[in-house]
Coordinates of C-alpha atoms in Angstrom, one line a residue:
V295 CA 8.1 -19.9 -9.9
S296 CA 6.6 -19.4 -13.0
A297 CA 6.3 -23.4 -13.2
L298 CA 5.0 -23.6 -10.5
V299 CA 1.5 -21.6 -10.6
A300 CA 2.2 -22.0 -14.4
L301 CA -2.1 -22.1 -14.3
Q302 CA -2.5 -18.9 -11.8
S303 CA -1.6 -15.3 -12.7
C304 CA 0.2 -13.1 -9.4
Q305 CA -1.7 -10.5 -9.3
C306 CA 0.3 -8.4 -6.2
L307 CA 3.4 -8.9 -4.5
A308 CA 5.1 -8.0 -1.0
W309 CA 8.7 -8.4 0.3
E310 CA 8.8 -10.3 4.3
P311 CA 10.5 -6.6 6.7
R312 CA 13.4 -7.2 8.2
P313 CA 16.2 -5.8 10.4
I314 CA 19.0 -4.2 8.9
V315 CA 22.1 -7.3 8.3
S316 CA 23.9 -8.5 5.6
W317 CA 22.1 -8.6 2.0
G318 CA 21.1 -12.2 1.1
A319 CA 20.6 -13.5 4.9
E320 CA 18.8 -16.7 4.5
S321 CA 15.9 -15.6 5.9
Q322 CA 14.2 -13.5 2.9
H323 CA 11.4 -14.4 1.5
V324 CA 8.7 -12.8 -0.7
V325 CA 4.6 -13.2 -0.6
A326 CA 2.5 -13.1 -3.9
G327 CA -1.3 -13.6 -4.3
Y328 CA -3.1 -15.1 -6.6
S329 CA -5.5 -15.1 -9.2
D330 CA -8.2 -18.6 -7.4
G331 CA -7.7 -16.8 -4.2
T332 CA -3.8 -18.4 -2.8
I333 CA -1.1 -16.6 -1.0
R334 CA 2.6 -18.3 -2.0
V335 CA 5.7 -17.6 0.0
F336 CA 8.7 -18.4 -1.8
S337 CA 12.4 -18.4 -0.2
I338 CA 14.5 -15.9 -2.4
S339 CA 17.9 -17.6 -1.4
R340 CA 16.5 -20.8 -2.1
T341 CA 14.4 -20.2 -5.0
E342 CA 11.7 -21.6 -4.3
M343 CA 7.9 -22.5 -2.5
E344 CA 8.3 -23.2 0.9
L345 CA 3.8 -22.3 1.7
K346 CA 0.9 -22.5 0.4
M347 CA -2.3 -20.5 1.5
H348 CA -6.0 -20.2 -0.1
P349 CA -7.2 -18.1 2.4
H350 CA -9.5 -16.3 -0.4
A351 CA -12.4 -17.6 -2.4
V352 CA -11.4 -14.7 -5.4
A353 CA -8.8 -13.6 -6.7
L354 CA -5.5 -11.1 -4.8
T355 CA -5.8 -7.2 -5.1
A356 CA -3.7 -6.4 -2.9
I357 CA -0.9 -8.4 0.0
A358 CA 1.1 -7.0 2.6
Y359 CA 3.8 -8.0 5.8
S360 CA 3.1 -7.0 9.0
T361 CA 6.0 -4.7 10.6
D362 CA 7.2 -7.5 11.6
G363 CA 6.6 -9.8 9.4
E364 CA 4.3 -12.4 12.2
M365 CA 1.7 -12.2 9.8
I366 CA 0.6 -11.9 6.5
L367 CA -2.2 -9.1 5.3
S368 CA -4.8 -10.5 2.3
G369 CA -7.7 -8.3 0.1
G370 CA -9.6 -9.5 -2.3
K371 CA -11.5 -9.0 -5.2
D372 CA -14.6 -8.7 -2.6
G373 CA -13.6 -6.9 -0.3
L374 CA -12.2 -9.2 2.6
V375 CA -9.1 -9.3 4.4
A376 CA -7.3 -11.9 6.0
V377 CA -4.8 -11.9 8.0
S378 CA -2.9 -15.6 8.0
S379 CA 0.4 -17.1 9.8
P380 CA 3.1 -17.0 7.2
H381 CA 4.2 -20.0 10.4
T382 CA 1.3 -21.6 10.5
G383 CA -0.5 -21.3 7.4
M384 CA -3.6 -20.3 9.7
T385 CA -5.7 -17.3 8.8
I386 CA -6.6 -16.0 11.8
H387 CA -8.9 -13.1 10.9
V388 CA -11.3 -12.1 8.8
L389 CA -12.5 -8.8 8.1
A390 CA -15.5 -7.9 6.4
E391 CA -16.1 -4.0 6.3
H392 CA -14.9 -3.3 2.7
K393 CA -16.7 -6.6 1.3
G394 CA -18.5 -5.6 -1.7
S395 CA -15.8 -3.4 -2.8
P396 CA -12.2 -4.8 -3.7
I397 CA -9.3 -3.5 -2.1
T398 CA -7.0 -1.9 -3.5
V399 CA -3.8 -0.9 -0.9
L400 CA -2.9 -2.6 2.6
Q401 CA -0.6 -0.5 4.1
C402 CA 1.8 -1.6 7.4
T403 CA 3.5 0.8 9.9
R404 CA 5.1 1.5 13.2
K405 CA 3.1 3.0 16.3
Q406 CA 3.8 3.6 19.8
Y407 CA 1.4 1.5 22.2
R408 CA 0.5 5.5 23.9
D409 CA 0.3 7.2 19.9
F410 CA -3.8 7.2 20.0
G411 CA -5.4 5.4 23.3
V412 CA -5.5 2.0 22.1
E413 CA -3.6 -0.9 22.6
G414 CA -1.3 -3.0 19.7
G415 CA 2.4 -2.2 18.4
E416 CA 1.1 -1.4 15.0
L417 CA -1.1 1.0 12.9
W418 CA -2.8 -0.5 9.0
L419 CA -4.8 0.7 6.7
A420 CA -6.9 -1.2 4.1
T421 CA -8.1 1.0 1.2
S422 CA -11.3 -0.1 -1.1
S423 CA -11.7 1.7 -4.8
D424 CA -14.8 2.7 -2.9
R425 CA -12.8 5.3 -2.1
R426 CA -13.3 4.1 1.2
V427 CA -9.7 3.8 3.6
S428 CA -10.1 1.8 7.2
V429 CA -7.1 2.3 9.9
W430 CA -6.9 -0.3 12.3
A431 CA -3.9 -0.7 15.7
S432 CA -3.5 -4.3 16.4
D433 CA -1.3 -6.6 17.7
W434 CA -1.4 -10.0 16.4
L435 CA 0.5 -11.7 19.1
K436 CA -2.5 -10.7 21.3
D437 CA -5.1 -11.5 19.6
K438 CA -6.4 -7.6 19.2
C439 CA -7.2 -6.4 16.3
E440 CA -9.2 -2.9 16.7
L441 CA -10.4 -0.1 14.1
L442 CA -8.9 3.5 15.2
D443 CA -10.0 4.9 12.0
W444 CA -12.9 4.9 8.6
L445 CA -13.3 7.7 6.0
S446 CA -15.0 7.8 2.8
F447 CA -14.1 10.2 0.4
P448 CA -16.6 11.8 -1.8
A449 CA -16.8 11.5 -6.0
P450 CA -19.5 13.3 -8.2
A451 CA -22.4 10.9 -9.7
G452 CA -22.1 9.2 -12.7
P453 CA -18.7 10.5 -14.1
E454 CA -18.5 11.0 -18.2
G455 CA -15.3 11.0 -20.6
L456 CA -13.7 7.7 -17.7
G457 CA -13.8 4.2 -19.6
S458 CA -12.9 3.1 -15.4
L459 CA -12.4 5.0 -12.5
P460 CA -8.5 5.6 -10.9
P461 CA -7.9 3.8 -8.3
S462 CA -8.0 4.9 -4.9
L463 CA -5.0 4.7 -2.9
A464 CA -3.4 4.7 0.3
A465 CA -0.7 5.7 2.8
F466 CA 0.8 6.6 5.6
C467 CA 2.4 9.4 5.4
P468 CA 6.0 8.9 6.0
W469 CA 7.9 12.3 8.0
E470 CA 4.5 13.5 9.7
P471 CA 3.2 10.7 12.2
G472 CA -0.6 9.7 12.5
T473 CA -1.1 11.4 8.9
L474 CA -2.1 9.4 5.5
V475 CA -1.3 11.0 1.7
Y476 CA -4.8 9.6 0.1
V477 CA -6.2 10.1 -3.5
G478 CA -8.0 8.4 -6.4
F479 CA -11.6 9.9 -8.1
G480 CA -13.3 12.6 -6.4
M481 CA -15.0 16.2 -6.8
Q482 CA -11.3 17.6 -7.8
K483 CA -7.8 16.2 -8.9
E484 CA -5.7 16.5 -5.5
A485 CA -4.0 14.3 -3.3
L486 CA -5.4 14.8 0.5
F487 CA -4.0 14.7 3.5
Y488 CA -5.7 13.6 6.2
S489 CA -5.0 14.2 10.6
L490 CA -5.6 10.6 12.7
R491 CA -5.6 12.6 15.7
K492 CA -7.8 15.8 13.7
K493 CA -10.0 13.6 13.0
Q494 CA -9.9 16.0 9.7
V495 CA -8.3 16.9 5.9
V496 CA -5.8 19.5 7.2
E497 CA -3.6 19.7 3.2
K498 CA -5.0 19.9 -0.1
I499 CA -2.2 19.3 -3.3
S500 CA -3.9 19.9 -6.4
L501 CA -3.0 17.7 -9.1
P502 CA -2.9 18.1 -12.7
Y503 CA -4.9 14.6 -13.7
F504 CA -6.8 11.8 -10.6
A505 CA -4.0 9.8 -9.7
T506 CA -2.9 6.2 -11.5
S507 CA -0.6 4.9 -9.0
L508 CA 1.4 7.0 -5.4
S509 CA 4.4 6.8 -3.1
L510 CA 5.6 8.1 -0.3
S511 CA 9.6 8.3 0.0
P512 CA 10.3 7.0 3.8
A513 CA 13.8 8.7 3.7
A514 CA 13.0 12.6 1.9
R515 CA 9.6 14.4 2.3
F516 CA 9.0 13.5 -1.8
M517 CA 6.1 12.7 -3.1
A518 CA 5.9 10.7 -6.4
V519 CA 2.3 10.6 -8.1
G520 CA 2.1 9.1 -11.9
F521 CA -1.2 9.3 -13.9
S522 CA -2.4 7.5 -16.7
E523 CA -1.8 10.8 -19.0
Q524 CA 1.8 9.4 -18.9
L525 CA 3.1 11.6 -16.3
L526 CA 5.3 10.9 -13.2
R527 CA 5.0 14.2 -11.0
L528 CA 7.7 14.4 -8.3
L529 CA 6.4 16.6 -5.3
R530 CA 8.3 17.7 -2.2
C531 CA 6.5 18.6 0.4
P532 CA 5.0 21.0 2.1
T533 CA 5.6 23.4 0.0
S534 CA 4.4 20.9 -3.3
N535 CA 7.0 22.5 -5.3
A536 CA 6.4 19.7 -9.0
Q537 CA 8.5 18.9 -11.0
D538 CA 7.2 15.9 -14.1
Y539 CA 8.8 13.8 -16.3
A540 CA 7.9 12.4 -19.1
G541 CA 9.2 8.8 -20.3
H542 CA 6.5 6.3 -20.0
D543 CA 4.1 5.7 -22.9
D544 CA 1.0 3.4 -21.5
A545 CA -1.0 4.5 -17.6
I546 CA 2.2 4.8 -14.9
H547 CA 0.2 2.1 -12.3
L548 CA 2.8 1.5 -10.0
C549 CA 5.2 4.4 -8.3
R550 CA 7.6 2.5 -5.0
F551 CA 10.4 4.9 -3.9
A552 CA 13.5 2.4 -2.3
P553 CA 14.3 2.2 1.2
S554 CA 17.2 5.1 0.6
G555 CA 14.8 7.5 -0.9
R556 CA 16.9 8.3 -3.8
R557 CA 15.4 5.7 -6.8
L558 CA 11.9 5.2 -7.2
L559 CA 10.1 2.9 -8.9
T560 CA 7.6 3.8 -11.7
A561 CA 6.1 1.0 -13.5
S562 CA 3.7 0.8 -16.9
H563 CA 1.8 -2.0 -19.1
S564 CA 5.2 -1.5 -21.4
A565 CA 8.2 -0.5 -19.5
V566 CA 9.5 -0.4 -15.6
L567 CA 11.5 2.6 -15.1
V568 CA 14.2 3.2 -12.0
W569 CA 15.0 7.2 -11.7
E570 CA 17.7 8.2 -9.9
L571 CA 16.8 11.1 -7.3
T572 CA 20.1 14.0 -6.9
G573 CA 21.2 16.5 -5.7
S574 CA 18.5 18.5 -2.3

């Protein structure tokens, strides 16, 4: 892979979602976004690039597969979101709602047709660095994509003492359908739980610092939050019981639970750590 794209830096990547099958199945793919605006799809089993697309004019900052693996969603430094087919290489949608602010998160989740009274088999969100989150209902095979909600989180003007603002991060809550969690620079250091049905924040959890990374366990009510202060906090929701862990010597810019929820990967500039969750 490094030989194929030696002149470009990889900015983001995502694994292709697949039904539970034997490990090492031929269909395993990973998609990566690069600094020149290109997307490359790699076959894991054949260790080669299968497809290259160029839906962006600027560096990519976020990428995700749709829940069925039929589409690739990519976000750029200019705030544009592209929807492309990994089968044809064609870009079928470009959404400009976040234009002007880099996309920080793209995430897809399954939904039922009648969940919110709109058509679509999938719910997805886009988050940009200007503290805005858009939530969409989509059915890509029917060429349908409808804006479900648009969130804008306030923040103080002219922050002092911060060289760069903490990232705006959002994720669907696995244990509370129709709810998303947001962290970012704001009026308070906290994680906000927002209900898409009630159209309001329904819970706030105080944090010791502004978060730099976020992950919610798909298997249990755990939330992991990383900070630039070299701290990892594990929270059990909804009781908000917190445990803090040291181990990194730099800002924790990535947290990611394994699908089983039993392990947690965290990354900083100089280290990648794998944590094992034991007990209940």
